[in-house]
Short mmCIF file of C-alpha atoms in Angstrom, two decimals:
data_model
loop_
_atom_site.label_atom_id
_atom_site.label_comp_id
_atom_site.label_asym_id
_atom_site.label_seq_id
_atom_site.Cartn_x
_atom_site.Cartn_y
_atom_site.Cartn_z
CA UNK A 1 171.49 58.33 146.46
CA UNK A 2 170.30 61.87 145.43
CA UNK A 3 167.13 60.85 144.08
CA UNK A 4 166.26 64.64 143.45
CA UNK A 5 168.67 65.04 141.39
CA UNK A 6 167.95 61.59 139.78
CA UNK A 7 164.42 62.75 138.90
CA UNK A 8 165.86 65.79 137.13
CA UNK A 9 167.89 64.08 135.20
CA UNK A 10 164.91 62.17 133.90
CA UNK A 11 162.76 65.35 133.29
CA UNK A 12 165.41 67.28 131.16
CA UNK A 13 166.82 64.59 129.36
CA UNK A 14 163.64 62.94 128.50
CA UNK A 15 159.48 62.61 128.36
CA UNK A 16 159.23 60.64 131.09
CA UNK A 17 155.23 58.74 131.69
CA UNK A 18 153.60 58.52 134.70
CA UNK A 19 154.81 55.36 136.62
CA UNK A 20 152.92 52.29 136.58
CA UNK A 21 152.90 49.16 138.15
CA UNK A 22 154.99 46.84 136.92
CA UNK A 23 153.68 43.99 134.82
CA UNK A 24 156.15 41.25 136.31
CA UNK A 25 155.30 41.40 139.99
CA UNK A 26 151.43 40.67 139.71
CA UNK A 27 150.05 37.20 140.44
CA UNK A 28 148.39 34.53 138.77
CA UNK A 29 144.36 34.46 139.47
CA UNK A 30 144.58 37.49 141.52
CA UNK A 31 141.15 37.59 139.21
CA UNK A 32 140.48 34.82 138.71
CA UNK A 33 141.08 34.99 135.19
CA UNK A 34 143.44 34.11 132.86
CA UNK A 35 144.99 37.15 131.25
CA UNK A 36 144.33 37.47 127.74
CA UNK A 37 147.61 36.93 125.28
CA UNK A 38 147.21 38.32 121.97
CA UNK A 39 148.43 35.72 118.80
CA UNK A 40 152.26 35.60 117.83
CA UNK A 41 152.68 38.89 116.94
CA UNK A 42 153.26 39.64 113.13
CA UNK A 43 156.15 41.11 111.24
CA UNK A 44 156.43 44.72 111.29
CA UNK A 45 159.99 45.37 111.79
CA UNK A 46 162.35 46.08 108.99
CA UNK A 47 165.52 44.13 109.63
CA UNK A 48 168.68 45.34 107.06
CA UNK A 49 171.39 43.09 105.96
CA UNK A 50 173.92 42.94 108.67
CA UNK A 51 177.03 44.74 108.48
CA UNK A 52 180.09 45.71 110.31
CA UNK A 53 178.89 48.98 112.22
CA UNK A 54 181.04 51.63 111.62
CA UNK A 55 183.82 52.58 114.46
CA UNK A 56 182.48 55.92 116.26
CA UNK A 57 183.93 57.26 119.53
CA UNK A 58 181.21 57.13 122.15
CA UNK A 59 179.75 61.00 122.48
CA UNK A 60 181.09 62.46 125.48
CA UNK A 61 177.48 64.38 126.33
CA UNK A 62 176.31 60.84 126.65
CA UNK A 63 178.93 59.37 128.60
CA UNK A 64 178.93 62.27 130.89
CA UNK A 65 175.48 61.98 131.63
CA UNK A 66 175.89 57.85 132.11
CA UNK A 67 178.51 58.38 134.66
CA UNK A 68 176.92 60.78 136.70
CA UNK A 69 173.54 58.62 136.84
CA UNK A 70 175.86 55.92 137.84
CA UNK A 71 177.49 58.24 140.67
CA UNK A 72 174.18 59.05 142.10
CA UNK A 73 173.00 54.98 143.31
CA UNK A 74 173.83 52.93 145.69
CA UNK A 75 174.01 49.28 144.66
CA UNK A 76 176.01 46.55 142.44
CA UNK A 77 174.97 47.41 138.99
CA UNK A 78 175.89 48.23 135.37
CA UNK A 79 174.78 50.27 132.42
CA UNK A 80 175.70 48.99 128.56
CA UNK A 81 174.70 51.07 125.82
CA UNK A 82 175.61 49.99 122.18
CA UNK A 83 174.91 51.70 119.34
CA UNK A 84 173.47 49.48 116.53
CA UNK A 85 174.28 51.22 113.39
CA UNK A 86 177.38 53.52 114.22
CA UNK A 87 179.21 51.09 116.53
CA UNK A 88 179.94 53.22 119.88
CA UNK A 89 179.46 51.56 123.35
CA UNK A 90 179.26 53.46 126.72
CA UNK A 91 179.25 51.54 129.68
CA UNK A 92 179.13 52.61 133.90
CA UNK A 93 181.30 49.94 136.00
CA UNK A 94 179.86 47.16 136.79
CA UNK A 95 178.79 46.48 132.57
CA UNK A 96 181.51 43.45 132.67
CA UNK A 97 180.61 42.18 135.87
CA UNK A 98 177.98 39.11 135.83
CA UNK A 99 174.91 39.85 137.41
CA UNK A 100 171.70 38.30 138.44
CA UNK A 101 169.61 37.95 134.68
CA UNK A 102 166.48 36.41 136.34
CA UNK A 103 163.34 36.66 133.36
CA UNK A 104 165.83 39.17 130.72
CA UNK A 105 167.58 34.79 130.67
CA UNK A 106 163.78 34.24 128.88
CA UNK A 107 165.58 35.77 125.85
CA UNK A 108 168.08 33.35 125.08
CA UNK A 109 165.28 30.57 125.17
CA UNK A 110 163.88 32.38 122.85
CA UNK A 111 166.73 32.41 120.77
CA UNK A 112 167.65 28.95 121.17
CA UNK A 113 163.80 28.34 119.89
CA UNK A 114 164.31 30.72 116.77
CA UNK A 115 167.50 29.28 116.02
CA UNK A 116 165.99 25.82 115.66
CA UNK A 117 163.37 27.23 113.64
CA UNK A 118 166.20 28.13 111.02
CA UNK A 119 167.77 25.27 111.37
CA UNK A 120 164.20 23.46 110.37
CA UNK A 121 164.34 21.90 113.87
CA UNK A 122 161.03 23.68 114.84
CA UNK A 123 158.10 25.37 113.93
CA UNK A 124 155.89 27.66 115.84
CA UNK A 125 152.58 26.29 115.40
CA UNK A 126 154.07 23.22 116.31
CA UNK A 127 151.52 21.55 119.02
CA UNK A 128 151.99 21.31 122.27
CA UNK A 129 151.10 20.48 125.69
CA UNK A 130 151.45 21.99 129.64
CA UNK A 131 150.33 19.59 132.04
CA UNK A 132 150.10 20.54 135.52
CA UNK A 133 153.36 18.81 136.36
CA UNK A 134 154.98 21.24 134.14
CA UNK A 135 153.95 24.02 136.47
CA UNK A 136 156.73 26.40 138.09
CA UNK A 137 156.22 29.92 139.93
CA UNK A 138 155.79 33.09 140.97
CA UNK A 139 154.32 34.67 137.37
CA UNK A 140 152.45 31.96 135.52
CA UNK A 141 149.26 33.38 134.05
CA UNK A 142 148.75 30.00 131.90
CA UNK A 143 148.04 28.01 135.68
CA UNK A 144 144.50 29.56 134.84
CA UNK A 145 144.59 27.30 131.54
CA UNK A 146 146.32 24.20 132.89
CA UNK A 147 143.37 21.83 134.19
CA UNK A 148 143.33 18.23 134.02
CA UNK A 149 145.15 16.51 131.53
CA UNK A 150 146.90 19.88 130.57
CA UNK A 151 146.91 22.85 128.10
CA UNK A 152 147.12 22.31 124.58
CA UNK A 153 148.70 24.98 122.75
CA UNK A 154 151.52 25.88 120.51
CA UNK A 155 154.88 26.96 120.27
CA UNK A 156 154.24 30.44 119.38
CA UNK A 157 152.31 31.16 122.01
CA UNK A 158 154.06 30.25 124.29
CA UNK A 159 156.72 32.07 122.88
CA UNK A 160 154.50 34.86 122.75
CA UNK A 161 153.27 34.32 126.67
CA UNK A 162 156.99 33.98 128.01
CA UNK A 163 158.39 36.92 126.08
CA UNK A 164 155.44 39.33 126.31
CA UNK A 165 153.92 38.18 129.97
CA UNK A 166 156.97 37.24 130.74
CA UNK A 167 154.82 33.72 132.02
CA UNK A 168 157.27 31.36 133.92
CA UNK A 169 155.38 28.25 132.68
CA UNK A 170 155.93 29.42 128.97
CA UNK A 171 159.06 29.61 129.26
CA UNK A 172 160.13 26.61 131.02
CA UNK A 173 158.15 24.37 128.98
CA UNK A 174 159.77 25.97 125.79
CA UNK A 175 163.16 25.36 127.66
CA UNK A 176 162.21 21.24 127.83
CA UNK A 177 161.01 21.54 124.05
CA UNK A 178 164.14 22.95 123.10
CA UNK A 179 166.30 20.64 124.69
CA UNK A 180 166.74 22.01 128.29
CA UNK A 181 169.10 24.33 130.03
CA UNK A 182 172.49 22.53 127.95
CA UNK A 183 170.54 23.40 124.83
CA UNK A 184 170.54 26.87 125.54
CA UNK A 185 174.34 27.23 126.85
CA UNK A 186 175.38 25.23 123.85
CA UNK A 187 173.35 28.39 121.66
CA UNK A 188 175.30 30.68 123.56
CA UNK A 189 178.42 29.17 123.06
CA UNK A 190 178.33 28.85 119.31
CA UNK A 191 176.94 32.37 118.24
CA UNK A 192 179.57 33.58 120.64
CA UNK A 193 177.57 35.89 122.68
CA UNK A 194 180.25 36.60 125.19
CA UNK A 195 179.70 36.12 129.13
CA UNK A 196 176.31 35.16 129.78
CA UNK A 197 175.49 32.27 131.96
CA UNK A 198 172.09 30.32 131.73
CA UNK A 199 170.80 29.03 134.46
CA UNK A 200 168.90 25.50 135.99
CA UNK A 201 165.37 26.65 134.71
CA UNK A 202 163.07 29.11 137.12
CA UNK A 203 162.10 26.26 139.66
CA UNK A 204 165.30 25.25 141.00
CA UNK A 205 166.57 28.91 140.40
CA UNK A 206 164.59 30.46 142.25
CA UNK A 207 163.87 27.53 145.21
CA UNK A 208 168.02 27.59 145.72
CA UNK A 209 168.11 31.52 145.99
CA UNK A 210 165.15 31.34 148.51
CA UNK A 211 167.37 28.74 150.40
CA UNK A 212 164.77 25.65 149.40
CA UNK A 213 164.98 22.77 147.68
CA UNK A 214 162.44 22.78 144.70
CA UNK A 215 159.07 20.40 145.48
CA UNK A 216 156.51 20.50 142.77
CA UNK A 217 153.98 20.86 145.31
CA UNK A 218 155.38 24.73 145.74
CA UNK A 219 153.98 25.24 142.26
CA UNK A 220 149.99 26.00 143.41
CA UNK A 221 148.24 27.93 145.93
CA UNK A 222 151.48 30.30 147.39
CA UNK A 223 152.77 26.73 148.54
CA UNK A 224 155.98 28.14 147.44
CA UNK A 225 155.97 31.52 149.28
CA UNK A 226 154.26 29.42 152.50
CA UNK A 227 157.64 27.59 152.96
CA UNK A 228 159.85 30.50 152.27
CA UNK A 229 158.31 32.29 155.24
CA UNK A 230 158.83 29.16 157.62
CA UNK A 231 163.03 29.75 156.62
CA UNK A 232 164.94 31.43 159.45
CA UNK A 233 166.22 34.88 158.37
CA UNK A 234 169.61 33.54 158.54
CA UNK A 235 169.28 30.73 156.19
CA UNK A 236 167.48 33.21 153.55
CA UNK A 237 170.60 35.14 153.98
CA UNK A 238 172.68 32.92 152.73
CA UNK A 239 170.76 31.59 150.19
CA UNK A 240 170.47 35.01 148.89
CA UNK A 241 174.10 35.97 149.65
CA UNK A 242 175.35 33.10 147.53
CA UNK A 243 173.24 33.53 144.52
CA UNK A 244 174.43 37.40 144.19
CA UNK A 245 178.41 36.33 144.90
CA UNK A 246 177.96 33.75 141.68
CA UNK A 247 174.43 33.75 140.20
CA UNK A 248 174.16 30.84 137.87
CA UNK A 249 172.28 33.17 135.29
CA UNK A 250 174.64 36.08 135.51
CA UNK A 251 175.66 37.86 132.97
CA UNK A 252 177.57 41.24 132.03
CA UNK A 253 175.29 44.02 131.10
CA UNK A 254 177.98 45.05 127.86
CA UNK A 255 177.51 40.74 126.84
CA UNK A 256 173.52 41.45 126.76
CA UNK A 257 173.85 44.87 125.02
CA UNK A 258 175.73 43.34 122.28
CA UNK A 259 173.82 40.33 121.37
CA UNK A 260 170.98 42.48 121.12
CA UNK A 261 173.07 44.70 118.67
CA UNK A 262 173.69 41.85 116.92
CA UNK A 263 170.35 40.45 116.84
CA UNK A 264 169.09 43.61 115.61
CA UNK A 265 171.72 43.56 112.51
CA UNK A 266 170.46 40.38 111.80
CA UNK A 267 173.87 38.41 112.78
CA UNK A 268 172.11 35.85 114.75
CA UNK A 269 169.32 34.80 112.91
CA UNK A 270 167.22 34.31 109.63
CA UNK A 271 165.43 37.97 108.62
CA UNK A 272 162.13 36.67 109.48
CA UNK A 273 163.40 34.52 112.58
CA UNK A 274 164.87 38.51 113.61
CA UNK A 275 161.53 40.23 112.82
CA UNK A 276 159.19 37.52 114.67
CA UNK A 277 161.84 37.82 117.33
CA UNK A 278 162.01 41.23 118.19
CA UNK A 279 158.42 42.31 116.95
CA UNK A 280 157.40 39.73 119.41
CA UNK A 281 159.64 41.44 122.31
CA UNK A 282 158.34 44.43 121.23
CA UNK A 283 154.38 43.30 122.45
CA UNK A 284 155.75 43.18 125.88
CA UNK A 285 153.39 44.54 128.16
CA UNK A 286 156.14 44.23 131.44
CA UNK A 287 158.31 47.17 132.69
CA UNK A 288 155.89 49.86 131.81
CA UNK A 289 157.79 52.29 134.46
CA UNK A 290 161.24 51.11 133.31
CA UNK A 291 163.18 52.18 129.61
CA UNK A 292 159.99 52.35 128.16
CA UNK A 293 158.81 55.13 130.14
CA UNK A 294 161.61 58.08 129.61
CA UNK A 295 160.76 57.39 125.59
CA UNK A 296 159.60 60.69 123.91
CA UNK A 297 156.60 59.98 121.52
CA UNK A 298 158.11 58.34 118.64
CA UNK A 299 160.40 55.82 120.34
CA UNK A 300 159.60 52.38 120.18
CA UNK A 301 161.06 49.63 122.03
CA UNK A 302 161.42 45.78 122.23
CA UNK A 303 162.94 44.30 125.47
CA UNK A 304 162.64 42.10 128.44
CA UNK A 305 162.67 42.59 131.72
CA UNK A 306 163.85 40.72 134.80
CA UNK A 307 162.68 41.24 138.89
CA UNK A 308 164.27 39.23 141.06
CA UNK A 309 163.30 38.17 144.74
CA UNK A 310 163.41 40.65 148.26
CA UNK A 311 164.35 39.97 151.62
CA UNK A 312 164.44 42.91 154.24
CA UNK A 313 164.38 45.35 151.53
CA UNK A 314 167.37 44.04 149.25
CA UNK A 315 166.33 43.09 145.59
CA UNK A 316 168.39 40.64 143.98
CA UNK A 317 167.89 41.21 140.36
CA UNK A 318 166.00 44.37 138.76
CA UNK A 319 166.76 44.57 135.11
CA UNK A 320 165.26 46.06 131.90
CA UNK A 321 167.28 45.40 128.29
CA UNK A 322 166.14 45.79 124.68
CA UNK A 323 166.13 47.94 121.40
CA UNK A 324 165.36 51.41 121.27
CA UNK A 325 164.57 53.04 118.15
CA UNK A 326 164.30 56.51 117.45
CA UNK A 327 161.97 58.55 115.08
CA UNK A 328 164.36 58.49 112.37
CA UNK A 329 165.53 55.09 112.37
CA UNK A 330 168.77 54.94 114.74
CA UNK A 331 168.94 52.15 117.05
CA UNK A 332 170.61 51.58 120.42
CA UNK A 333 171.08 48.11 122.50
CA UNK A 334 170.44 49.15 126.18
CA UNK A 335 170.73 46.84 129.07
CA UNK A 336 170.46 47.75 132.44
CA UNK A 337 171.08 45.68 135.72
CA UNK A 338 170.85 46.08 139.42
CA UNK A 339 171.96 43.08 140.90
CA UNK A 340 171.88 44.13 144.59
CA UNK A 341 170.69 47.05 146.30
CA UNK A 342 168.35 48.31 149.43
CA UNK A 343 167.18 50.95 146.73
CA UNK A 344 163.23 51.23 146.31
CA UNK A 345 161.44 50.24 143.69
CA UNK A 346 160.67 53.44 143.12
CA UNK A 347 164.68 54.54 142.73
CA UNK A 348 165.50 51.01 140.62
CA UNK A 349 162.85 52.06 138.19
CA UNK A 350 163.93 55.59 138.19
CA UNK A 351 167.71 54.73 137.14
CA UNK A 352 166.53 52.37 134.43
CA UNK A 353 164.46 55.38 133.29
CA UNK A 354 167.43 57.89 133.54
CA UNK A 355 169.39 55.78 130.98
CA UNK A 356 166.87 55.74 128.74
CA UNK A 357 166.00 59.22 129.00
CA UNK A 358 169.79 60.38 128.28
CA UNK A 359 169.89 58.56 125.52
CA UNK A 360 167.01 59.98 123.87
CA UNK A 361 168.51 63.28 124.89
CA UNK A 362 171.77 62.43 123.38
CA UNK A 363 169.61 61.70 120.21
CA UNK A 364 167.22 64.59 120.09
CA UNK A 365 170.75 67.32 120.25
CA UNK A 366 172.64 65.49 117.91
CA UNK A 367 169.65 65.76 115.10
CA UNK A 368 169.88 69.28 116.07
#
């Protein structure tokens, strides 16, 4: 890949941050203390009644610069780009092609939970408790809170822990309290949200990818990681190979962009369900050197990001999708996914960027 020409891109097209870790590859009680997640986050978000978009051709400055960011890595990805309020798409190859979702799958969860809420199935503050057997891995900040008999809590926070901290835990549990992984698909199905797979839940995910079969015991102390290592390289292979060729949560990058058009319309849910949905994606504190850092001051965003596992230097999954929302009130449904590549971390991050940044460049000329 020409990553100098990569980085250029970013710095004309956009105000790109500093980079900065990224909030989805840290470790619970690498402190020793629980993180601290704010409350359910309120409603700040105006959501207008929804609407057919009107039917713009895609501008060509922006497709231009989407195909040659797309030229310029080496991988199996795809770039989706929808506008919310004038209707245009632009896509790279690889936007219909399902690939590996990993934590962006947290959103439709999430849905499935809000959905209920309109139905009157389920409230937020309903109570409710994590034991220790409900204990997954990789990120779980809340295995600081779950001692003894368990963690008593409520539905909005974990809501607000899975979609914000991105907290495996959270977001499992919330899949049982829903009504599990057919729950979900059956959500997915009925609002028609096109081709996106959900998958078995993050412990037997993530155990079959590593080539393991899921023991709870791999949910404390790096037990999990411990018996990864003792695979032989081959066997990882596989495991990794076969998840990529079919990945039980893949989906295509256009499928995500558009339910998140649709969301933000309000075509999905109740208003407030739509507000408390996306304000609460908007608290995220993951990703902070992915979309959200080639935003000029201004921008806002809500989105969700997804980091899958390595193995030699291949990643399996590196994704950032959401709502951007420019100064003067335009929106745009991004959703970016690398589903296999020997790229750096450094290079995924800086192609997520690069869309982001063209598209705020795209914005800023054609207010001009």
């Amino acid at each position: 890949m020409n990553t100098g020409r990569l980085v250029r891109l970013i710095a004309v097209t956009g105000s790109v941050a500093a980079l900065a870790a990224c909030g989805s590859t840290s470790r619970p009680g690498a402190s020793g203390v629980a993180p601290t997640v704010p409350p359910p986050v309120g409603v700040s978000i105006p959501v207008p009644a929804a609407a057919p978009p009107a039917r713009h051709a895609a501008p060509p400055q922006l497709t231009g610069a989407i195909d040659g960011i797309a030229r310029n890595f080496e991988g199996k990805f795809g770039i989706a780009i929808r506008a919310v309020d004038e209707g245009w798409t632009v896509t790279s190859p690889g936007a219909r092609t399902r690939l590996p979702q990993q934590s962006v799958s947290k959103l439709w969860v999430a849905l499935t939970l809000m959905d209920l809420r309109d139905q009157g199935k389920a409230k937020l503050d309903d109570p409710i408790l994590v034991r220790p057997e409900d204990l997954t891995l990789f990120h779980q900040p809340i295995a600081m809170l779950v001692k003894g008999a368990g963690y008593q809590t409520t539905v909005g926070d974990l809501l607000t822990r899975a979609l914000t901290h991105s907290d495996n835990t959270a977001n499992d549990r919330l899949l049982t309290y829903v009504g599990g992984p057919r729950a979900v698909r059956a959500m997915i199905e009925r609002k028609q949200l096109g081709d996106i797979r959900f998958g078995p839940g993050e412990r037997l995910l993530q155990s079959k990818t590593a080539g393991l079969t899921w023991n709870q015991s791999y949910a404390a102390g790096g037990a999990f990681e411990a018996a990864r290592s003792r695979l032989a390289p081959e066997a990882r292979t596989a495991a990794l190979d076969a998840y990529i060729a079919d990945p039980p949560d893949g989906a295509a990058p256009i499928a995500i962009a558009d339910s998140i058009a649709r969301l933000a319309r309000g075509e999905l849910l109740s208003e407030t369900s739509t507000r408390i949905l996306i304000d609460t994606m908007g608290a995220s504190v993951t990703g902070r050197a992915r979309l959200r850092a080639a935003l000029p001051a201004g921008w806002t965003i809500a989105h969700k990001t997804g980091t899958g596992q390595d193995l030699g230097g291949r990643n399996a999954g590196f994704n950032d999708v959401g709502l951007l929302t420019c100064p003067d009130g335009r929106r745009y449904a991004i959703a970016v996914m690398i589903g296999d590549t020997q790229r750096s971390m450094r290079e995924r991050q800086e192609l997520i960027q690069s869309v982001a940044a063209a598209v705020a460049s795209y914005v800023g000329s054609s207010r001009g």
